[in-house]
XYZ file of C-alpha atoms in Angstrom:
273
model
C 0.000 0.000 0.000
C 1.327 3.450 -0.929
C 2.209 5.918 1.804
C -0.647 8.352 1.105
C -3.143 5.473 1.045
C -1.925 4.386 4.466
C -2.448 7.909 5.816
C -5.958 8.093 4.338
C -6.852 4.874 6.173
C -6.214 6.549 9.556
C -7.889 9.904 8.827
C -11.222 9.147 10.570
C -9.441 8.196 13.798
C -7.084 11.170 13.595
C -9.976 13.591 13.093
C -11.938 12.075 15.978
C -8.923 12.410 18.277
C -8.109 15.959 17.205
C -11.745 17.100 17.495
C -11.944 15.817 21.060
C -8.549 17.180 22.135
C -9.062 20.673 20.706
C -12.764 20.797 21.554
C -13.569 22.243 18.153
C -14.319 20.495 14.860
C -12.925 23.256 12.646
C -9.742 23.570 14.693
C -9.322 19.806 14.815
C -9.599 19.539 11.050
C -7.064 22.358 10.668
C -4.647 20.414 12.864
C -5.068 17.247 10.799
C -4.646 19.233 7.578
C -1.410 20.703 8.948
C -0.206 17.193 9.793
C -0.855 16.089 6.215
C 1.009 19.116 4.870
C 3.982 18.210 7.059
C 3.942 14.645 5.798
C 3.793 15.867 2.189
C 6.985 17.837 2.788
C 8.891 15.456 5.055
C 7.398 12.095 4.047
C 7.887 9.208 6.539
C 10.916 10.861 8.192
C 8.490 13.070 10.146
C 7.175 9.972 11.946
C 10.497 8.970 13.478
C 10.955 5.284 14.293
C 7.361 4.658 15.423
C 4.819 2.554 13.531
C 2.702 4.726 11.238
C -0.430 4.917 13.380
C 1.529 5.754 16.536
C 3.630 8.301 14.700
C 0.495 10.045 13.423
C -1.037 10.175 16.905
C 2.264 11.458 18.277
C 2.425 14.296 15.762
C -1.109 15.390 16.709
C -0.365 15.045 20.415
C 2.775 17.167 20.259
C 1.195 19.906 18.129
C -2.106 20.140 20.033
C -1.153 23.017 22.346
C -0.548 25.461 19.508
C -3.975 24.720 18.020
C -5.877 24.795 21.318
C -4.590 28.328 21.925
C -6.648 29.501 18.947
C -9.651 27.215 19.470
C -13.051 28.534 20.436
C -13.728 25.349 22.420
C -17.444 25.142 21.823
C -18.314 21.543 22.594
C -21.948 21.272 23.748
C -23.036 19.283 26.785
C -21.706 18.966 30.325
C -19.680 15.850 29.601
C -17.753 17.348 26.683
C -17.232 20.592 28.573
C -15.754 18.562 31.424
C -13.413 16.833 28.969
C -12.194 20.232 27.805
C -11.634 21.313 31.423
C -9.064 18.542 31.923
C -5.392 19.436 31.690
C -4.181 18.829 28.142
C -2.035 15.777 28.864
C -4.761 14.232 31.027
C -7.225 14.744 28.187
C -4.859 13.216 25.647
C -4.065 10.160 27.773
C -7.755 9.552 28.467
C -8.764 9.892 24.816
C -5.922 7.752 23.491
C -6.922 4.867 25.772
C -10.709 5.179 26.206
C -11.658 6.278 22.694
C -8.749 5.369 20.427
C -8.065 2.039 22.140
C -4.291 2.344 22.472
C -2.448 0.314 25.106
C -0.613 1.938 28.000
C 2.663 1.074 26.309
C 1.606 2.682 23.028
C 0.316 5.826 24.769
C 3.634 6.160 26.601
C 5.431 6.090 23.251
C 3.015 8.599 21.729
C 3.284 10.994 24.679
C 7.018 10.435 25.231
C 6.690 9.406 28.879
C 6.619 6.280 31.034
C 3.679 3.921 31.461
C 3.484 4.978 35.115
C 3.101 8.574 33.947
C 0.246 7.523 31.664
C -1.501 5.649 34.481
C -1.223 8.688 36.752
C -2.693 10.979 34.076
C -5.578 8.604 33.407
C -6.266 8.092 37.117
C -6.599 11.835 37.698
C -8.700 12.315 34.557
C -10.966 9.372 35.405
C -11.733 10.748 38.861
C -12.898 13.972 37.250
C -14.854 12.261 34.488
C -16.679 9.844 36.784
C -18.896 12.668 38.013
C -19.308 13.985 34.477
C -20.494 10.553 33.333
C -23.092 10.609 36.107
C -24.214 14.099 35.086
C -24.696 13.015 31.450
C -28.091 11.377 32.001
C -29.253 8.977 29.301
C -32.803 8.659 28.018
C -33.602 5.132 26.832
C -36.293 4.769 24.179
C -37.486 1.233 23.492
C -40.748 -0.050 22.085
C -40.401 -3.405 23.830
C -40.318 -3.520 27.624
C -37.931 -6.458 27.883
C -35.393 -4.951 25.468
C -35.566 -1.561 27.190
C -35.069 -3.161 30.608
C -32.075 -5.142 29.356
C -30.575 -1.977 27.899
C -31.078 -0.151 31.185
C -29.304 -2.883 33.127
C -26.436 -2.762 30.657
C -26.029 1.023 30.947
C -26.295 0.835 34.734
C -23.387 -1.605 34.728
C -21.320 0.941 32.776
C -21.887 3.546 35.496
C -24.194 5.808 33.505
C -27.135 7.647 35.032
C -30.511 6.911 33.424
C -32.943 9.819 33.271
C -35.926 7.714 32.204
C -37.215 4.983 29.900
C -39.781 5.787 27.199
C -41.687 3.198 25.199
C -42.937 5.384 22.359
C -41.767 8.333 20.314
C -44.437 10.574 21.865
C -43.336 9.694 25.405
C -39.679 10.158 24.464
C -40.260 13.669 23.113
C -42.196 14.683 26.241
C -39.605 13.243 28.652
C -36.687 14.737 26.739
C -38.272 18.178 26.769
C -38.695 17.973 30.535
C -35.488 16.201 31.612
C -33.099 17.393 28.848
C -30.888 14.270 28.797
C -27.243 14.379 27.758
C -27.681 11.401 25.428
C -30.564 9.445 23.885
C -30.292 5.707 23.164
C -33.188 4.485 21.056
C -34.425 1.137 19.796
C -37.280 2.300 17.578
C -38.527 1.001 14.261
C -39.189 3.271 11.320
C -37.401 6.047 9.501
C -39.863 8.762 10.543
C -39.521 8.020 14.262
C -35.715 8.089 14.168
C -35.649 11.307 12.144
C -38.028 13.100 14.514
C -36.166 11.898 17.582
C -32.799 12.861 16.056
C -34.021 16.342 15.181
C -35.383 16.850 18.687
C -32.223 15.501 20.311
C -30.212 17.910 18.199
C -32.252 20.835 19.539
C -31.233 19.702 23.042
C -27.577 19.451 21.938
C -27.754 15.755 22.840
C -26.431 13.037 20.522
C -28.634 10.094 19.588
C -27.553 6.472 19.385
C -30.052 4.314 17.572
C -30.061 0.538 17.577
C -31.265 -1.049 14.375
C -30.376 -3.504 11.656
C -31.074 -0.671 9.189
C -27.941 1.351 8.333
C -28.143 5.087 8.956
C -27.385 5.971 5.332
C -30.737 4.546 4.280
C -32.574 6.837 6.718
C -31.223 10.317 6.047
C -28.078 12.110 4.987
C -28.282 15.059 7.354
C -28.548 13.404 10.778
C -25.055 14.359 11.896
C -25.903 14.018 15.587
C -26.651 10.304 15.224
C -24.524 7.208 15.813
C -25.664 3.721 14.873
C -25.269 0.367 16.617
C -26.244 -2.698 14.615
C -28.120 -5.740 15.806
C -27.619 -8.086 17.547
C -26.533 -5.724 20.314
C -23.202 -6.393 22.007
C -22.341 -4.698 25.312
C -18.877 -3.685 24.102
C -20.371 -2.026 21.001
C -22.874 -0.039 23.070
C -20.189 1.027 25.562
C -17.752 2.123 22.851
C -20.445 4.026 20.948
C -21.640 5.847 24.075
C -18.072 6.881 24.895
C -17.579 8.166 21.368
C -20.890 10.037 21.392
C -20.086 11.704 24.712
C -16.592 12.597 23.542
C -18.030 14.233 20.454
C -17.762 11.842 17.513
C -20.397 12.119 14.781
C -21.585 9.442 12.371
C -20.232 11.297 9.359
C -16.685 11.676 10.732
C -15.624 8.799 8.469
C -17.171 10.108 5.262
C -16.029 13.682 5.862
C -12.450 12.583 6.491
C -11.887 12.054 2.800
C -12.671 15.727 2.131
C -9.363 16.566 3.814
C -7.262 14.699 1.309
C -7.607 14.028 -2.383
C -5.313 11.634 -4.208
C -4.707 13.481 -7.462
C -1.363 11.926 -8.388
C 0.151 8.489 -7.761
C 2.603 9.810 -5.151
C 1.246 13.075 -3.813
C -1.800 13.891 -1.632
C -3.401 17.262 -2.276
C -5.452 19.111 0.346
C -8.928 20.291 -0.471
C -10.245 23.433 1.180
């Protein structure tokens, strides 16, 4: 695989990480674009002796401070605001492990520190975020009582606070208007119901996770506050998707990543504004 193709493969993850670290989508994309420009000039030598994916994360980690200085950190919701309140290195260590799935050893290499340093950063960050996770109440919407109850037990085991459980779209809209949850997790059938719930959740600045065997792209193209979990439901998939929703990832992060880079020649990536 050619070098620029390898970079393109990691763009969605790099954008997600940069968005969460800087607290601003526009600033995060500017940071990733700057990384690509550097790689165009310096090629693999800019990555040092690290594997490609670790080298890319390291470049973003080391350059983050200069971009955060100009960011208008405007992440909505208490949870994301709490993430932005963390010290930069705490935020980076937490995101690299909890969202990006790197090992302690890999994070130490990315952040140029020891594994004990990483553990200390994550411990401090986790203590702060535990309360934020409790504050980010989740509204469960499920048409079937048994499925909704199972979902509630699962989220309880993750340490999340549940604001309520609704069994219809009408009940969900009424409860959400009153309780203003930080996140909505829905198991509803039908395109119209998901679209209405997503639009309403967006007005509350709350992301929506919907559980369905129907892919999101067949529902609507403009539901950028929605994340999808396929069926059958696995606990690890729900947990990972909730973490990503709370940290600010959107469903279209993958598709939009390719707008940052266009392969116009066999050996040279070209940025698109």
